[in-house]
Amino acid sequence: MNIDKKEVNRLVMRLKEGDETAFDRLYSLLKLPLLKFVNGYTGNADASDDIVHNVFLCLYSRPIKNFSNCFGWIFTVARNLALNELNKSRFEVATDTRLVRTGGRSLLSEEELDMRRALSCLDEKERELFALKYEADLTFKTLSAVYGVPDSVLKRRVKKIVEKLKDRLG
């Protein structure tokens, strides 16, 4: 299915003007491609379906400043929501595994506690970038697409974050 990006832009503009039929058309046009795209990240049909529904909620609730690339904006929102779900599910799996290994007791090693303390000293954006790079294991090329900045900028940011953490950890 070949999607006309200009049509998506027009439909989003109509939706923002209150045209409910535009939403129905957007939904029928983009639901399947979004599901396939998001499922590539999550590998979970139910989670992917929830994410796609949240993408369409964002169309209603978030302002769009640039109507020239609504298609790109929609898929960027989908990618970001999928990455958030991926990080959340990885954290839940890691926590479950740790609890099983400790016989149901939530024990963290001293190193893990030190790392959590160090991470808590970072601002939210730094923690997010660190998590995407080292916990989600995303490449700088992928991160560049997510953040919309050159990978060289992200490499410098990550280097500064790692230096901050090294300083905190001694």
CSV table of C-alpha atoms in Angstrom, one decimal:
chain,number,residue,atom,x,y,z
A,1,MET,CA,0.0,0.0,0.0
A,2,ASN,CA,1.5,3.3,-1.1
A,3,ILE,CA,0.5,6.2,1.2
A,4,ASP,CA,0.2,9.7,-0.3
A,5,LYS,CA,2.0,11.9,2.3
A,6,LYS,CA,0.3,15.0,0.9
A,7,GLU,CA,-3.0,13.4,1.5
A,8,VAL,CA,-2.0,12.6,5.1
A,9,ASN,CA,-1.0,16.3,5.6
A,10,ARG,CA,-4.4,17.4,4.2
A,11,LEU,CA,-6.3,15.0,6.4
A,12,VAL,CA,-4.4,16.1,9.5
A,13,MET,CA,-5.1,19.8,8.7
A,14,ARG,CA,-8.8,18.9,8.2
A,15,LEU,CA,-8.8,17.0,11.5
A,16,LYS,CA,-7.3,19.9,13.4
A,17,GLU,CA,-10.1,22.1,11.9
A,18,GLY,CA,-12.7,19.7,13.4
A,19,ASP,CA,-13.5,17.4,10.4
A,20,GLU,CA,-14.4,14.0,12.0
A,21,THR,CA,-14.5,12.3,8.6
A,22,ALA,CA,-10.8,13.1,8.3
A,23,PHE,CA,-10.0,11.1,11.4
A,24,ASP,CA,-11.9,8.1,10.0
A,25,ARG,CA,-9.9,8.3,6.7
A,26,LEU,CA,-6.6,8.8,8.5
A,27,TYR,CA,-7.3,5.8,10.8
A,28,SER,CA,-8.2,3.5,7.8
A,29,LEU,CA,-5.2,4.8,5.9
A,30,LEU,CA,-2.5,4.5,8.6
A,31,LYS,CA,-3.7,1.9,11.1
A,32,LEU,CA,-2.2,-1.2,9.4
A,33,PRO,CA,1.2,0.5,8.4
A,34,LEU,CA,1.5,1.8,11.9
A,35,LEU,CA,0.7,-1.6,13.5
A,36,LYS,CA,3.4,-3.2,11.3
A,37,PHE,CA,5.9,-0.5,12.1
A,38,VAL,CA,5.3,-0.5,15.9
A,39,ASN,CA,5.2,-4.3,16.0
A,40,GLY,CA,8.7,-4.3,14.6
A,41,TYR,CA,9.8,-2.7,17.8
A,42,THR,CA,7.6,-4.4,20.4
A,43,GLY,CA,7.0,-7.9,18.9
A,44,ASN,CA,3.7,-7.8,20.8
A,45,ALA,CA,0.4,-7.4,19.0
A,46,ASP,CA,-1.5,-6.2,22.0
A,47,ALA,CA,1.1,-3.6,23.0
A,48,SER,CA,1.4,-2.5,19.3
A,49,ASP,CA,-2.4,-2.0,19.1
A,50,ASP,CA,-2.4,0.1,22.3
A,51,ILE,CA,0.5,2.2,21.0
A,52,VAL,CA,-1.3,2.8,17.6
A,53,HIS,CA,-4.4,3.9,19.5
A,54,ASN,CA,-2.2,6.3,21.6
A,55,VAL,CA,-0.7,7.7,18.3
A,56,PHE,CA,-4.2,8.6,17.2
A,57,LEU,CA,-5.0,10.2,20.5
A,58,CYS,CA,-1.9,12.3,20.1
A,59,LEU,CA,-3.4,13.6,16.8
A,60,TYR,CA,-6.2,15.0,18.8
A,61,SER,CA,-4.4,16.3,21.8
A,62,ARG,CA,-1.0,17.6,20.6
A,63,PRO,CA,-0.6,20.7,18.5
A,64,ILE,CA,1.2,20.2,15.2
A,65,LYS,CA,3.2,23.3,14.2
A,66,ASN,CA,4.4,22.1,10.8
A,67,PHE,CA,1.8,20.5,8.5
A,68,SER,CA,4.4,19.9,5.8
A,69,ASN,CA,5.4,16.5,7.2
A,70,CYS,CA,2.5,15.1,9.3
A,71,PHE,CA,3.3,11.6,8.0
A,72,GLY,CA,6.8,11.8,9.5
A,73,TRP,CA,5.5,13.3,12.7
A,74,ILE,CA,3.0,10.5,13.1
A,75,PHE,CA,5.6,7.8,12.6
A,76,THR,CA,8.0,9.6,15.0
A,77,VAL,CA,5.4,9.6,17.7
A,78,ALA,CA,4.8,5.9,17.0
A,79,ARG,CA,8.5,5.2,17.3
A,80,ASN,CA,8.9,7.1,20.5
A,81,LEU,CA,5.9,5.4,22.1
A,82,ALA,CA,7.2,2.0,20.9
A,83,LEU,CA,10.6,2.7,22.4
A,84,ASN,CA,9.0,3.8,25.7
A,85,GLU,CA,7.0,0.5,25.8
A,86,LEU,CA,10.2,-1.4,24.9
A,87,ASN,CA,12.1,0.2,27.8
A,88,LYS,CA,9.2,-0.4,30.2
A,89,SER,CA,8.9,-4.0,29.3
A,90,ARG,CA,12.7,-4.6,29.5
A,91,PHE,CA,12.7,-3.0,33.0
A,92,GLU,CA,9.8,-5.3,34.1
A,93,VAL,CA,11.6,-8.4,32.7
A,94,ALA,CA,14.9,-7.3,34.4
A,95,THR,CA,13.1,-6.7,37.7
A,96,ASP,CA,11.2,-10.1,37.5
A,97,THR,CA,14.5,-11.9,36.8
A,98,ARG,CA,16.3,-10.2,39.7
A,99,LEU,CA,13.4,-11.2,42.1
A,100,VAL,CA,13.5,-14.8,40.9
A,101,ARG,CA,17.3,-15.0,41.4
A,102,THR,CA,17.0,-13.6,45.0
A,103,GLY,CA,14.2,-15.9,45.9
A,104,GLY,CA,11.5,-13.2,45.8
A,105,ARG,CA,13.4,-10.7,47.9
A,106,SER,CA,14.2,-7.4,46.3
A,107,LEU,CA,17.9,-7.2,46.9
A,108,LEU,CA,20.1,-4.9,44.9
A,109,SER,CA,23.9,-5.1,44.9
A,110,GLU,CA,25.9,-2.2,46.2
A,111,GLU,CA,27.0,-1.5,42.6
A,112,GLU,CA,23.4,-1.3,41.4
A,113,LEU,CA,22.5,1.0,44.2
A,114,ASP,CA,25.5,3.2,43.4
A,115,MET,CA,24.5,3.3,39.7
A,116,ARG,CA,20.9,4.2,40.6
A,117,ARG,CA,22.1,7.0,42.8
A,118,ALA,CA,24.4,8.3,40.0
A,119,LEU,CA,21.6,8.1,37.4
A,120,SER,CA,19.3,10.0,39.7
A,121,CYS,CA,21.7,13.0,39.6
A,122,LEU,CA,21.2,13.3,35.8
A,123,ASP,CA,18.4,15.3,34.4
A,124,GLU,CA,15.5,13.6,32.7
A,125,LYS,CA,16.7,14.1,29.2
A,126,GLU,CA,20.2,12.8,30.1
A,127,ARG,CA,18.7,9.7,31.8
A,128,GLU,CA,16.5,9.1,28.7
A,129,LEU,CA,19.4,9.3,26.3
A,130,PHE,CA,21.5,7.1,28.5
A,131,ALA,CA,18.7,4.5,28.8
A,132,LEU,CA,18.1,4.5,25.0
A,133,LYS,CA,21.8,4.1,24.2
A,134,TYR,CA,22.9,1.6,26.9
A,135,GLU,CA,19.7,-0.2,28.1
A,136,ALA,CA,17.8,-0.3,24.8
A,137,ASP,CA,21.1,-0.7,22.9
A,138,LEU,CA,20.1,1.7,20.1
A,139,THR,CA,22.7,2.9,17.7
A,140,PHE,CA,23.7,6.5,17.3
A,141,LYS,CA,22.1,6.4,13.8
A,142,THR,CA,18.8,5.3,15.3
A,143,LEU,CA,19.1,7.8,18.1
A,144,SER,CA,19.8,10.5,15.6
A,145,ALA,CA,16.5,9.7,13.8
A,146,VAL,CA,14.6,9.7,17.2
A,147,TYR,CA,16.0,13.1,18.4
A,148,GLY,CA,16.3,14.7,15.0
A,149,VAL,CA,19.9,15.8,15.5
A,150,PRO,CA,23.2,14.6,14.0
A,151,ASP,CA,24.8,11.6,15.5
A,152,SER,CA,27.9,13.6,16.3
A,153,VAL,CA,25.9,15.8,18.6
A,154,LEU,CA,24.5,12.7,20.4
A,155,LYS,CA,28.0,11.1,20.7
A,156,ARG,CA,29.2,14.3,22.5
A,157,ARG,CA,26.1,14.3,24.8
A,158,VAL,CA,26.5,10.6,25.7
A,159,LYS,CA,30.2,11.2,26.3
A,160,LYS,CA,29.4,14.0,28.8
A,161,ILE,CA,26.8,11.8,30.5
A,162,VAL,CA,29.3,9.0,30.9
A,163,GLU,CA,31.8,11.4,32.3
A,164,LYS,CA,29.2,12.7,34.8
A,165,LEU,CA,28.5,9.2,35.9
A,166,LYS,CA,32.1,8.3,36.2
A,167,ASP,CA,32.6,11.4,38.4
A,168,ARG,CA,29.7,10.4,40.6
A,169,LEU,CA,30.8,6.8,40.9
A,170,GLY,CA,34.4,7.8,41.7
